[in-house]
Amino acid sequence: MKLYTLFGAVLFTTLSFSQNNHTGPSNPHFCGNVEQEENLSDGNPELKEQIEIEQAQFQIDYENYMQSWSPDDRVAYVIPVVVHVVHLDGPENISNAQIYNGIELLNEDFSMTNADNVNTVSAFQGVIGNADIEFKLATKDPSGNCHSGITRTFSNTTYDTGLSFQDGNHPIVDAVAAEHGTWAQNKYLNIFICIDPIGNAGYTYRPTNAIPNNSMYGGIMLRHDYMGIIGTSSNTARHTLAHESGHWLNLSHNWGGTNTPADAANCSDDDGVNDTPNTIGWTSCNVNGNSCGSLDNVQNIMEYSYCSTMFTQGQAARMQFALNNSTAGRNNLSTASNLAATGTNTASVTICDVEFSSTNTVICAGSTVSFSDLSYFGVTSRAWSFIGGTPATSPDSAATIVYDTPGVYAVSLQISDGVNMTSETATNYITVMPNPGVSLPYTEGFEAISFPDNYNFFVENDDNGNTWGVTSSAASSGTKSLKLNNYNVEAGTEDRFVSGPIDLSVVDPSDDFLLTFKYAYKKRNSTDDEW
């Protein structure tokens, strides 16, 4: 049988972004910290001087701090985290599981429990540093409401263009703030997941009051395939988030304040930490490297060697000191009041919201859909209801359901933590289309079509803005037609009108097949750039 499942009519408004294929950041610039800090003060001598004074004072205070600091005498710190996924509904819209994996690996790096720690060469085993810092996803939003600590924003800004301090904006941050509000950087570590952080694997800024404490502009930007080691990522990216978090807590690259590793001039530069030997910087894993008269700490997380295993004790102390310093409000993050406000002061919390995902929402009859429970927090039992599906119920966290009969069906999930219970029903969630579909000859005048109840036609409207709909204001024959209202729509927006399956089993596979449409179209202004 020759069966075509879907066809679609698509109208684009002006495209204002480009999609590039990236296989990896251009070495050696896999971290954009230095460039973005320079861009921050570019053309503003007063701002540049402010940042230089802040760093000089931090260095003095840090060295004084080290006079009484001991690796065995310190306080454990908790940093509330929120992860903002900015996407175009592609693979960059990474799963919760990949985010959890990334946070787990980050905590291992900051507690000296990472599995590859044992690979550290003997010369540096004695100075491996346990920063004793735990990163925890927030369970409360800035208004005190229960939250998963993860936001998702559909936006073209996932192709990051950076912070323009002169203009006071950062498109990727502003897009998140517009939809989810501002998560102030003196209360949360904001991690933004995107397609392309200006050609780097990631970047952030060392603490500076040049970036307002009540903004999110001082967060970490990270490419989606450098978060954790599962999903779109891999083991190569194992320590990238820890590297950027090191910058966020005032660590420089081991070779100092440039982004030019392997430069002999770096021997005269320094990262301000006593137990990291001066080095030219490494972009390969030469654990015997001796570039400035002593063995280099090539396996340091702040290197570019891609064989990182460790922070040093001096680096751990510097990061702890950053959390006790008022610059950029870092000293507020681990306070008892902030941990309570962000919901990161307890080991567990009760359930507060039902959330689930599925592999598909539109299928042909006889196909399957896999569901996953993403509810939070502390779920101990669940009860699924799949109207029109087989099986019709499930108690599991994940379930695979077969739908045999065409129609539009609801999905319900009830969760419990043993004491509290809550539920959610998603109406019109699963669309099951006829199989093999409507027969030829086939025509459609939209006289009896309604959305979204008719499973033979449906609309994909990612931004929930103006989209396709049936109208009686014009017709070719009869009284109705299909209309796309694209007035005042953001550039690059795409809306899809999709038919159900059409049975082409009577068509010879060697024959041409043609679909024709009757349409009317007029630009609002002759100079409009649309097609």
Short mmCIF file of C-alpha atoms in Angstrom, two decimals:
data_model
loop_
_atom_site.label_atom_id
_atom_site.label_comp_id
_atom_site.label_asym_id
_atom_site.label_seq_id
_atom_site.Cartn_x
_atom_site.Cartn_y
_atom_site.Cartn_z
CA MET A 1 0.00 0.00 0.00
CA LYS A 2 1.19 3.50 -0.80
CA LEU A 3 0.12 5.71 2.11
CA TYR A 4 0.94 9.38 2.60
CA THR A 5 0.15 10.41 6.15
CA LEU A 6 0.32 14.19 6.11
CA PHE A 7 0.41 17.17 3.84
CA GLY A 8 0.52 20.76 4.97
CA ALA A 9 0.03 24.31 3.79
CA VAL A 10 2.54 26.68 5.33
CA LEU A 11 2.87 30.46 5.22
CA PHE A 12 5.96 32.25 6.52
CA THR A 13 6.25 35.86 7.55
CA THR A 14 9.61 37.62 7.25
CA LEU A 15 12.56 35.48 8.37
CA SER A 16 14.96 37.39 10.57
CA PHE A 17 17.33 34.66 11.72
CA SER A 18 19.54 32.03 10.14
CA GLN A 19 19.96 28.40 11.04
CA ASN A 20 23.51 27.11 10.94
CA ASN A 21 24.83 23.59 11.35
CA HIS A 22 27.24 23.48 14.29
CA THR A 23 29.35 20.45 15.07
CA GLY A 24 31.29 22.08 17.88
CA PRO A 25 32.71 25.38 19.04
CA SER A 26 35.73 26.66 17.16
CA ASN A 27 38.78 25.64 19.13
CA PRO A 28 40.35 27.01 21.11
CA HIS A 29 37.45 29.39 21.84
CA PHE A 30 35.01 26.95 23.40
CA CYS A 31 34.40 29.44 26.22
CA GLY A 32 33.38 33.03 25.50
CA ASN A 33 34.00 34.45 28.99
CA VAL A 34 36.87 36.76 28.07
CA GLU A 35 35.32 38.15 24.89
CA GLN A 36 31.96 38.80 26.52
CA GLU A 37 33.54 40.53 29.50
CA GLU A 38 35.42 42.74 27.07
CA ASN A 39 32.22 43.43 25.13
CA LEU A 40 30.51 44.37 28.38
CA SER A 41 32.74 47.41 28.86
CA ASP A 42 33.58 48.10 25.21
CA GLY A 43 33.41 51.82 24.54
CA ASN A 44 32.76 52.63 28.21
CA PRO A 45 36.03 53.55 30.00
CA GLU A 46 34.28 54.20 33.33
CA LEU A 47 32.65 50.78 33.29
CA LYS A 48 35.94 49.14 32.35
CA GLU A 49 37.66 50.89 35.26
CA GLN A 50 34.89 49.80 37.64
CA ILE A 51 35.31 46.14 36.69
CA GLU A 52 39.12 46.35 37.00
CA ILE A 53 38.81 47.92 40.47
CA GLU A 54 36.34 45.24 41.55
CA GLN A 55 38.67 42.47 40.46
CA ALA A 56 41.73 44.07 42.07
CA GLN A 57 39.89 44.48 45.38
CA PHE A 58 38.56 40.92 45.15
CA GLN A 59 42.12 39.62 44.71
CA ILE A 60 43.34 41.51 47.80
CA ASP A 61 40.44 40.29 49.90
CA TYR A 62 40.82 36.73 48.61
CA GLU A 63 44.51 36.62 49.53
CA ASN A 64 43.66 37.86 53.03
CA TYR A 65 40.93 35.20 53.22
CA MET A 66 43.50 32.53 52.36
CA GLN A 67 45.57 33.45 55.42
CA SER A 68 43.02 31.70 57.66
CA TRP A 69 41.37 29.30 55.19
CA SER A 70 41.81 25.54 55.55
CA PRO A 71 40.55 22.78 53.23
CA ASP A 72 39.12 21.03 56.30
CA ASP A 73 37.53 24.06 57.91
CA ARG A 74 34.77 25.54 55.79
CA VAL A 75 31.01 25.85 55.35
CA ALA A 76 28.87 23.93 52.85
CA TYR A 77 27.03 26.17 50.40
CA VAL A 78 23.80 25.70 48.45
CA ILE A 79 23.12 27.71 45.27
CA PRO A 80 19.54 27.89 43.95
CA VAL A 81 19.45 27.22 40.20
CA VAL A 82 16.88 27.78 37.47
CA VAL A 83 17.42 26.40 33.97
CA HIS A 84 15.84 28.31 31.07
CA VAL A 85 15.55 26.31 27.84
CA VAL A 86 15.21 28.66 24.86
CA HIS A 87 14.31 26.71 21.75
CA LEU A 88 12.67 26.44 18.35
CA ASP A 89 11.07 23.11 19.22
CA GLY A 90 14.08 21.17 17.93
CA PRO A 91 16.61 18.94 19.72
CA GLU A 92 17.80 21.99 21.68
CA ASN A 93 14.56 21.66 23.69
CA ILE A 94 16.37 19.15 25.86
CA SER A 95 14.59 16.83 28.27
CA ASN A 96 14.24 17.29 32.00
CA ALA A 97 16.33 14.14 32.37
CA GLN A 98 19.25 15.77 30.53
CA ILE A 99 18.96 18.84 32.76
CA TYR A 100 18.94 16.71 35.92
CA ASN A 101 21.99 14.86 34.60
CA GLY A 102 23.82 18.14 33.98
CA ILE A 103 23.12 19.39 37.53
CA GLU A 104 24.16 16.04 39.00
CA LEU A 105 27.52 16.12 37.19
CA LEU A 106 28.02 19.76 38.20
CA ASN A 107 27.58 18.81 41.84
CA GLU A 108 30.04 15.97 41.49
CA ASP A 109 32.68 18.36 40.16
CA PHE A 110 32.13 20.78 43.04
CA SER A 111 32.23 18.06 45.72
CA MET A 112 35.27 16.14 44.43
CA THR A 113 33.11 13.05 43.77
CA ASN A 114 33.33 13.02 39.95
CA ALA A 115 34.17 9.52 38.68
CA ASP A 116 37.12 10.69 36.56
CA ASN A 117 38.75 12.31 39.60
CA VAL A 118 40.84 9.16 40.03
CA ASN A 119 42.52 9.88 36.68
CA THR A 120 44.23 12.97 38.07
CA VAL A 121 48.01 12.61 37.79
CA SER A 122 49.79 11.96 41.09
CA ALA A 123 51.52 15.36 41.12
CA PHE A 124 48.16 17.09 41.65
CA GLN A 125 46.28 14.47 43.68
CA GLY A 126 47.26 16.28 46.88
CA VAL A 127 45.75 19.63 45.87
CA ILE A 128 42.38 18.46 44.50
CA GLY A 129 39.85 20.92 45.88
CA ASN A 130 36.41 20.15 47.32
CA ALA A 131 34.46 23.40 46.95
CA ASP A 132 31.61 21.90 49.01
CA ILE A 133 29.06 23.74 46.86
CA GLU A 134 25.72 22.16 45.96
CA PHE A 135 23.64 23.43 43.07
CA LYS A 136 19.91 22.75 43.57
CA LEU A 137 17.04 23.40 41.20
CA ALA A 138 14.72 25.94 42.76
CA THR A 139 11.29 24.70 43.82
CA LYS A 140 9.80 28.20 44.12
CA ASP A 141 9.61 30.99 41.56
CA PRO A 142 10.30 34.67 42.41
CA SER A 143 6.69 35.06 43.58
CA GLY A 144 6.97 32.11 45.95
CA ASN A 145 4.88 29.77 43.82
CA CYS A 146 5.81 26.11 43.47
CA HIS A 147 8.02 25.59 40.41
CA SER A 148 10.08 22.86 38.76
CA GLY A 149 13.15 25.10 38.41
CA ILE A 150 12.96 24.71 34.62
CA THR A 151 11.38 27.14 32.14
CA ARG A 152 10.88 26.68 28.41
CA THR A 153 10.65 29.56 25.94
CA PHE A 154 9.96 29.24 22.21
CA SER A 155 12.04 32.04 20.65
CA ASN A 156 14.33 32.85 17.74
CA THR A 157 16.73 34.34 20.29
CA THR A 158 18.05 30.81 20.87
CA TYR A 159 20.68 32.01 18.38
CA ASP A 160 22.24 34.19 21.05
CA THR A 161 23.69 37.61 20.21
CA GLY A 162 24.95 38.52 23.69
CA LEU A 163 24.55 41.37 26.13
CA SER A 164 24.60 44.89 24.76
CA PHE A 165 25.27 46.92 27.87
CA GLN A 166 24.97 50.22 26.07
CA ASP A 167 21.44 49.26 24.98
CA GLY A 168 20.70 47.51 28.26
CA ASN A 169 19.37 44.33 26.70
CA HIS A 170 20.18 40.71 26.01
CA PRO A 171 17.65 39.18 23.59
CA ILE A 172 17.79 35.64 24.96
CA VAL A 173 17.37 36.85 28.55
CA ASP A 174 14.69 39.35 27.62
CA ALA A 175 12.68 36.65 25.82
CA VAL A 176 12.69 34.49 28.95
CA ALA A 177 11.83 37.43 31.22
CA ALA A 178 8.91 38.41 28.99
CA GLU A 179 7.34 34.96 29.37
CA HIS A 180 8.47 33.80 32.80
CA GLY A 181 9.43 36.96 34.70
CA THR A 182 12.83 37.93 36.10
CA TRP A 183 14.73 35.51 38.32
CA ALA A 184 17.21 37.92 39.96
CA GLN A 185 20.86 36.88 39.86
CA ASN A 186 21.34 37.63 43.57
CA LYS A 187 18.73 34.94 44.29
CA TYR A 188 19.26 32.35 41.54
CA LEU A 189 21.99 31.09 39.24
CA ASN A 190 20.31 31.38 35.84
CA ILE A 191 21.46 28.84 33.23
CA PHE A 192 20.22 29.53 29.69
CA ILE A 193 20.20 26.56 27.29
CA CYS A 194 20.21 27.53 23.62
CA ILE A 195 21.30 26.52 20.12
CA ASP A 196 24.26 28.86 19.76
CA PRO A 197 25.80 31.05 22.48
CA ILE A 198 27.68 33.25 19.99
CA GLY A 199 29.74 30.40 18.57
CA ASN A 200 30.90 29.06 21.94
CA ALA A 201 30.09 26.04 24.07
CA GLY A 202 29.18 28.53 26.76
CA TYR A 203 30.04 31.79 28.48
CA THR A 204 29.27 33.89 31.52
CA TYR A 205 30.66 36.86 33.46
CA ARG A 206 32.74 36.94 36.61
CA PRO A 207 30.93 38.74 39.46
CA THR A 208 30.50 42.46 38.75
CA ASN A 209 28.14 45.14 39.97
CA ALA A 210 28.13 46.48 36.42
CA ILE A 211 25.31 43.99 35.82
CA PRO A 212 22.28 44.86 38.01
CA ASN A 213 21.70 42.38 40.83
CA ASN A 214 17.97 42.31 40.12
CA SER A 215 18.51 41.23 36.49
CA MET A 216 19.33 37.87 34.86
CA TYR A 217 22.04 39.23 32.56
CA GLY A 218 24.84 37.73 34.64
CA GLY A 219 23.74 34.11 34.11
CA ILE A 220 25.43 31.26 32.24
CA MET A 221 24.77 30.73 28.53
CA LEU A 222 25.24 27.10 27.45
CA ARG A 223 24.83 25.20 24.21
CA HIS A 224 22.27 22.43 24.57
CA ASP A 225 24.77 19.71 23.62
CA TYR A 226 27.06 20.73 26.50
CA MET A 227 24.51 20.11 29.26
CA GLY A 228 25.22 16.79 30.99
CA ILE A 229 26.32 13.75 29.00
CA ILE A 230 22.98 12.26 27.87
CA GLY A 231 20.38 13.34 25.32
CA THR A 232 21.95 15.73 22.82
CA SER A 233 25.21 15.88 24.79
CA SER A 234 28.14 13.46 25.20
CA ASN A 235 30.98 12.69 27.59
CA THR A 236 33.15 15.29 25.83
CA ALA A 237 30.98 17.97 27.43
CA ARG A 238 31.27 16.43 30.90
CA HIS A 239 32.86 19.43 32.66
CA THR A 240 31.74 22.39 30.53
CA LEU A 241 29.02 23.57 32.92
CA ALA A 242 31.48 23.31 35.81
CA HIS A 243 33.96 25.41 33.79
CA GLU A 244 31.39 28.16 33.25
CA SER A 245 30.25 27.94 36.87
CA GLY A 246 33.88 28.44 37.85
CA HIS A 247 33.92 31.71 35.90
CA TRP A 248 30.59 32.66 37.51
CA LEU A 249 32.34 32.23 40.89
CA ASN A 250 35.32 34.38 39.83
CA LEU A 251 37.79 31.85 38.46
CA SER A 252 39.86 32.78 35.41
CA HIS A 253 41.34 30.36 32.91
CA ASN A 254 44.50 28.75 34.30
CA TRP A 255 46.68 30.78 31.94
CA GLY A 256 45.18 34.10 33.06
CA GLY A 257 42.96 36.76 31.60
CA THR A 258 43.07 35.98 27.88
CA ASN A 259 41.32 33.58 25.56
CA THR A 260 44.48 32.63 23.68
CA PRO A 261 45.76 29.37 25.17
CA ALA A 262 49.09 28.02 23.89
CA ASP A 263 50.48 31.59 23.72
CA ALA A 264 53.98 31.83 25.23
CA ALA A 265 53.14 35.26 26.63
CA ASN A 266 50.67 33.60 29.02
CA CYS A 267 53.61 32.52 31.21
CA SER A 268 53.73 36.13 32.38
CA ASP A 269 50.03 36.17 33.20
CA ASP A 270 48.33 34.60 36.22
CA ASP A 271 44.90 33.42 37.35
CA GLY A 272 45.29 34.75 40.90
CA VAL A 273 45.37 31.27 42.49
CA ASN A 274 48.60 30.06 44.15
CA ASP A 275 48.31 26.31 43.56
CA THR A 276 47.65 26.48 39.80
CA PRO A 277 51.08 26.70 38.13
CA ASN A 278 51.57 29.34 35.48
CA THR A 279 50.92 27.87 32.05
CA ILE A 280 50.51 28.84 28.44
CA GLY A 281 47.16 27.00 28.43
CA TRP A 282 46.23 23.72 26.79
CA THR A 283 43.81 22.68 24.04
CA SER A 284 44.96 19.03 24.11
CA CYS A 285 45.47 16.49 26.86
CA ASN A 286 49.23 16.48 27.44
CA VAL A 287 49.36 15.62 31.13
CA ASN A 288 53.16 15.93 31.05
CA GLY A 289 53.00 19.49 29.74
CA ASN A 290 55.66 21.78 31.18
CA SER A 291 55.25 25.15 29.51
CA CYS A 292 56.42 27.73 32.06
CA GLY A 293 59.16 25.93 34.00
CA SER A 294 56.97 23.57 36.04
CA LEU A 295 54.45 20.78 35.47
CA ASP A 296 51.17 22.23 34.19
CA ASN A 297 47.80 21.36 35.74
CA VAL A 298 46.48 20.29 32.33
CA GLN A 299 43.57 18.37 33.89
CA ASN A 300 42.16 21.45 35.58
CA ILE A 301 38.50 22.18 34.88
CA MET A 302 39.41 25.75 33.90
CA GLU A 303 41.63 24.48 31.06
CA TYR A 304 40.59 23.71 27.47
CA SER A 305 42.24 20.26 27.44
CA TYR A 306 38.98 18.24 27.36
CA CYS A 307 40.46 15.81 29.90
CA SER A 308 39.53 17.79 33.01
CA THR A 309 39.24 16.04 36.37
CA MET A 310 39.67 18.64 39.12
CA PHE A 311 39.65 22.05 40.73
CA THR A 312 42.54 22.87 43.06
CA GLN A 313 42.15 23.74 46.74
CA GLY A 314 43.00 27.36 45.97
CA GLN A 315 40.30 27.49 43.31
CA ALA A 316 37.80 25.91 45.71
CA ALA A 317 38.64 28.57 48.30
CA ARG A 318 38.31 31.37 45.72
CA MET A 319 34.83 30.17 44.74
CA GLN A 320 33.79 29.89 48.39
CA PHE A 321 35.05 33.41 48.98
CA ALA A 322 33.01 34.64 46.00
CA LEU A 323 29.92 33.33 47.79
CA ASN A 324 30.87 35.44 50.82
CA ASN A 325 31.47 38.57 48.75
CA SER A 326 28.79 41.19 48.10
CA THR A 327 29.84 41.77 44.49
CA ALA A 328 26.88 40.88 42.23
CA GLY A 329 24.96 39.82 45.34
CA ARG A 330 26.65 36.40 45.44
CA ASN A 331 26.65 36.53 49.28
CA ASN A 332 22.84 36.47 49.33
CA LEU A 333 22.49 33.19 47.45
CA SER A 334 23.18 30.78 50.31
CA THR A 335 21.53 32.75 53.10
CA ALA A 336 18.83 30.95 55.06
CA SER A 337 16.23 33.48 53.93
CA ASN A 338 17.06 33.06 50.24
CA LEU A 339 17.15 29.27 50.45
CA ALA A 340 13.69 29.38 52.03
CA ALA A 341 12.42 31.84 49.40
CA THR A 342 13.68 29.68 46.54
CA GLY A 343 12.58 26.38 48.09
CA THR A 344 16.10 24.96 48.27
CA ASN A 345 16.39 24.70 52.06
CA THR A 346 14.88 21.24 52.46
CA ALA A 347 15.80 17.81 51.19
CA SER A 348 12.30 17.14 49.90
CA VAL A 349 9.03 18.99 49.28
CA THR A 350 5.46 17.87 48.71
CA ILE A 351 3.84 17.57 45.31
CA CYS A 352 2.53 20.75 43.80
CA ASP A 353 2.01 20.29 40.07
CA VAL A 354 1.17 17.66 37.49
CA GLU A 355 3.18 17.69 34.29
CA PHE A 356 3.70 15.07 31.60
CA SER A 357 5.09 14.72 28.11
CA SER A 358 4.52 12.41 25.16
CA THR A 359 6.47 11.33 22.11
CA ASN A 360 3.60 12.37 19.80
CA THR A 361 0.23 14.05 19.94
CA VAL A 362 -0.85 13.22 16.38
CA ILE A 363 -0.72 9.63 15.12
CA CYS A 364 -2.39 7.25 12.67
CA ALA A 365 -4.79 4.64 13.99
CA GLY A 366 -2.92 1.57 15.22
CA SER A 367 0.16 3.55 16.31
CA THR A 368 1.58 4.00 19.81
CA VAL A 369 2.37 6.98 22.03
CA SER A 370 4.84 6.90 24.94
CA PHE A 371 4.02 9.08 27.95
CA SER A 372 6.34 10.25 30.76
CA ASP A 373 5.39 11.71 34.13
CA LEU A 374 7.32 14.96 34.80
CA SER A 375 5.36 15.95 37.90
CA TYR A 376 7.06 17.51 40.91
CA PHE A 377 7.89 16.91 43.72
CA GLY A 378 8.14 13.66 45.70
CA VAL A 379 5.66 11.63 43.65
CA THR A 380 5.19 8.14 45.13
CA SER A 381 2.19 6.94 43.11
CA ARG A 382 0.33 7.89 39.98
CA ALA A 383 -2.80 6.92 38.05
CA TRP A 384 -3.00 7.55 34.29
CA SER A 385 -6.22 7.51 32.28
CA PHE A 386 -5.99 7.12 28.49
CA ILE A 387 -9.42 7.49 26.91
CA GLY A 388 -9.47 5.64 23.58
CA GLY A 389 -6.15 3.94 24.32
CA THR A 390 -4.98 0.45 25.24
CA PRO A 391 -4.29 -0.06 28.06
CA ALA A 392 -6.74 2.54 29.31
CA THR A 393 -4.93 3.04 32.65
CA SER A 394 -1.43 2.75 34.09
CA PRO A 395 0.26 3.24 37.49
CA ASP A 396 3.75 3.63 36.01
CA SER A 397 5.94 6.72 35.58
CA ALA A 398 6.17 5.90 31.86
CA ALA A 399 3.55 4.18 29.71
CA THR A 400 3.23 3.18 26.05
CA ILE A 401 -0.33 3.27 24.73
CA VAL A 402 -1.88 2.00 21.48
CA TYR A 403 -4.68 3.99 19.82
CA ASP A 404 -6.74 2.00 17.30
CA THR A 405 -9.78 4.22 16.70
CA PRO A 406 -9.71 7.64 14.95
CA GLY A 407 -10.72 10.54 17.16
CA VAL A 408 -9.48 13.23 19.54
CA TYR A 409 -8.83 12.02 23.08
CA ALA A 410 -8.07 13.39 26.53
CA VAL A 411 -5.26 12.19 28.83
CA SER A 412 -5.47 12.42 32.63
CA LEU A 413 -2.81 11.96 35.31
CA GLN A 414 -3.36 11.85 39.06
CA ILE A 415 -0.32 11.90 41.37
CA SER A 416 0.23 11.44 45.09
CA ASP A 417 3.12 11.75 47.56
CA GLY A 418 1.40 9.46 50.04
CA VAL A 419 -0.41 12.33 51.75
CA ASN A 420 -1.34 14.90 49.14
CA MET A 421 -3.01 14.26 45.80
CA THR A 422 -3.56 16.32 42.66
CA SER A 423 -4.57 15.66 39.05
CA GLU A 424 -4.66 17.21 35.60
CA THR A 425 -6.63 16.45 32.44
CA ALA A 426 -5.43 17.54 29.00
CA THR A 427 -8.45 17.68 26.71
CA ASN A 428 -8.08 17.13 22.96
CA TYR A 429 -4.52 15.97 23.65
CA ILE A 430 -4.15 12.97 21.32
CA THR A 431 -5.35 13.13 17.71
CA VAL A 432 -5.75 9.72 16.06
CA MET A 433 -6.20 9.95 12.29
CA PRO A 434 -7.86 7.39 10.03
CA ASN A 435 -5.70 4.70 8.54
CA PRO A 436 -5.50 4.36 5.54
CA GLY A 437 -7.28 7.72 5.26
CA VAL A 438 -9.80 9.31 2.91
CA SER A 439 -10.17 7.88 -0.59
CA LEU A 440 -9.56 9.50 -3.97
CA PRO A 441 -10.89 11.56 -5.63
CA TYR A 442 -10.53 14.04 -2.80
CA THR A 443 -11.65 17.67 -2.41
CA GLU A 444 -12.22 19.92 0.60
CA GLY A 445 -14.18 23.17 0.78
CA PHE A 446 -14.09 23.53 4.60
CA GLU A 447 -17.90 23.75 4.78
CA ALA A 448 -18.12 21.27 7.68
CA ILE A 449 -14.70 21.65 9.32
CA SER A 450 -14.09 22.98 12.84
CA PHE A 451 -10.89 23.18 14.89
CA PRO A 452 -9.61 21.42 16.86
CA ASP A 453 -12.39 18.84 17.15
CA ASN A 454 -12.21 17.51 13.60
CA TYR A 455 -9.38 15.01 13.47
CA ASN A 456 -9.10 15.17 9.68
CA PHE A 457 -7.56 18.64 9.88
CA PHE A 458 -5.61 20.37 12.61
CA VAL A 459 -3.35 23.35 13.21
CA GLU A 460 0.17 23.54 14.65
CA ASN A 461 0.60 26.94 16.28
CA ASP A 462 3.85 26.93 18.27
CA ASP A 463 3.67 30.49 19.57
CA ASN A 464 -0.08 30.39 20.35
CA GLY A 465 -0.54 33.55 18.29
CA ASN A 466 -2.66 34.31 15.23
CA THR A 467 -3.04 31.19 13.12
CA TRP A 468 -5.13 29.26 10.60
CA GLY A 469 -8.91 29.17 10.93
CA VAL A 470 -12.09 28.66 8.94
CA THR A 471 -13.76 31.87 7.81
CA SER A 472 -17.02 32.72 6.05
CA SER A 473 -15.69 36.07 4.78
CA ALA A 474 -14.56 34.53 1.46
CA ALA A 475 -15.09 31.35 -0.53
CA SER A 476 -14.34 29.78 -3.90
CA SER A 477 -17.57 27.82 -3.79
CA GLY A 478 -20.00 27.46 -0.96
CA THR A 479 -19.62 29.87 1.94
CA LYS A 480 -16.28 29.15 3.63
CA SER A 481 -12.53 29.02 3.18
CA LEU A 482 -9.37 28.65 5.25
CA LYS A 483 -7.63 31.84 6.37
CA LEU A 484 -4.30 32.64 8.00
CA ASN A 485 -4.37 35.87 9.98
CA ASN A 486 -0.72 36.94 10.00
CA TYR A 487 -1.21 40.56 11.00
CA ASN A 488 1.19 41.76 13.73
CA VAL A 489 3.02 38.42 13.85
CA GLU A 490 6.69 38.16 14.87
CA ALA A 491 9.16 37.72 12.01
CA GLY A 492 10.14 34.10 11.47
CA THR A 493 6.87 32.72 12.80
CA GLU A 494 5.62 29.52 11.16
CA ASP A 495 2.09 28.14 11.41
CA ARG A 496 1.11 24.80 9.92
CA PHE A 497 -2.29 23.62 8.70
CA VAL A 498 -2.12 19.84 8.35
CA SER A 499 -4.52 17.41 6.79
CA GLY A 500 -5.27 13.89 7.85
CA PRO A 501 -4.02 10.94 5.78
CA ILE A 502 -5.11 10.44 2.17
CA ASP A 503 -5.18 6.90 0.82
CA LEU A 504 -3.09 6.78 -2.36
CA SER A 505 -3.10 3.00 -2.70
CA VAL A 506 -4.94 3.34 -6.04
CA VAL A 507 -2.13 5.49 -7.48
CA ASP A 508 0.66 3.80 -9.41
CA PRO A 509 3.92 4.60 -7.57
CA SER A 510 5.49 5.60 -10.91
CA ASP A 511 2.77 8.17 -11.62
CA ASP A 512 3.01 11.82 -10.74
CA PHE A 513 0.75 13.01 -7.96
CA LEU A 514 -0.54 16.57 -7.74
CA LEU A 515 -2.36 18.51 -5.04
CA THR A 516 -3.88 21.84 -6.11
CA PHE A 517 -5.09 24.73 -4.00
CA LYS A 518 -7.27 27.73 -4.79
CA TYR A 519 -5.94 30.74 -2.96
CA ALA A 520 -6.18 34.51 -2.65
CA TYR A 521 -3.35 36.67 -1.30
CA LYS A 522 -2.54 40.34 -0.94
CA LYS A 523 0.21 42.17 0.90
CA ARG A 524 -0.89 44.82 3.33
CA ASN A 525 1.76 47.09 1.82
CA SER A 526 3.55 46.54 -1.49
CA THR A 527 6.94 46.90 0.27
CA ASP A 528 6.25 44.18 2.85
CA ASP A 529 8.89 41.45 2.88
CA GLU A 530 6.81 38.28 3.04
CA TRP A 531 6.00 35.34 0.85
#
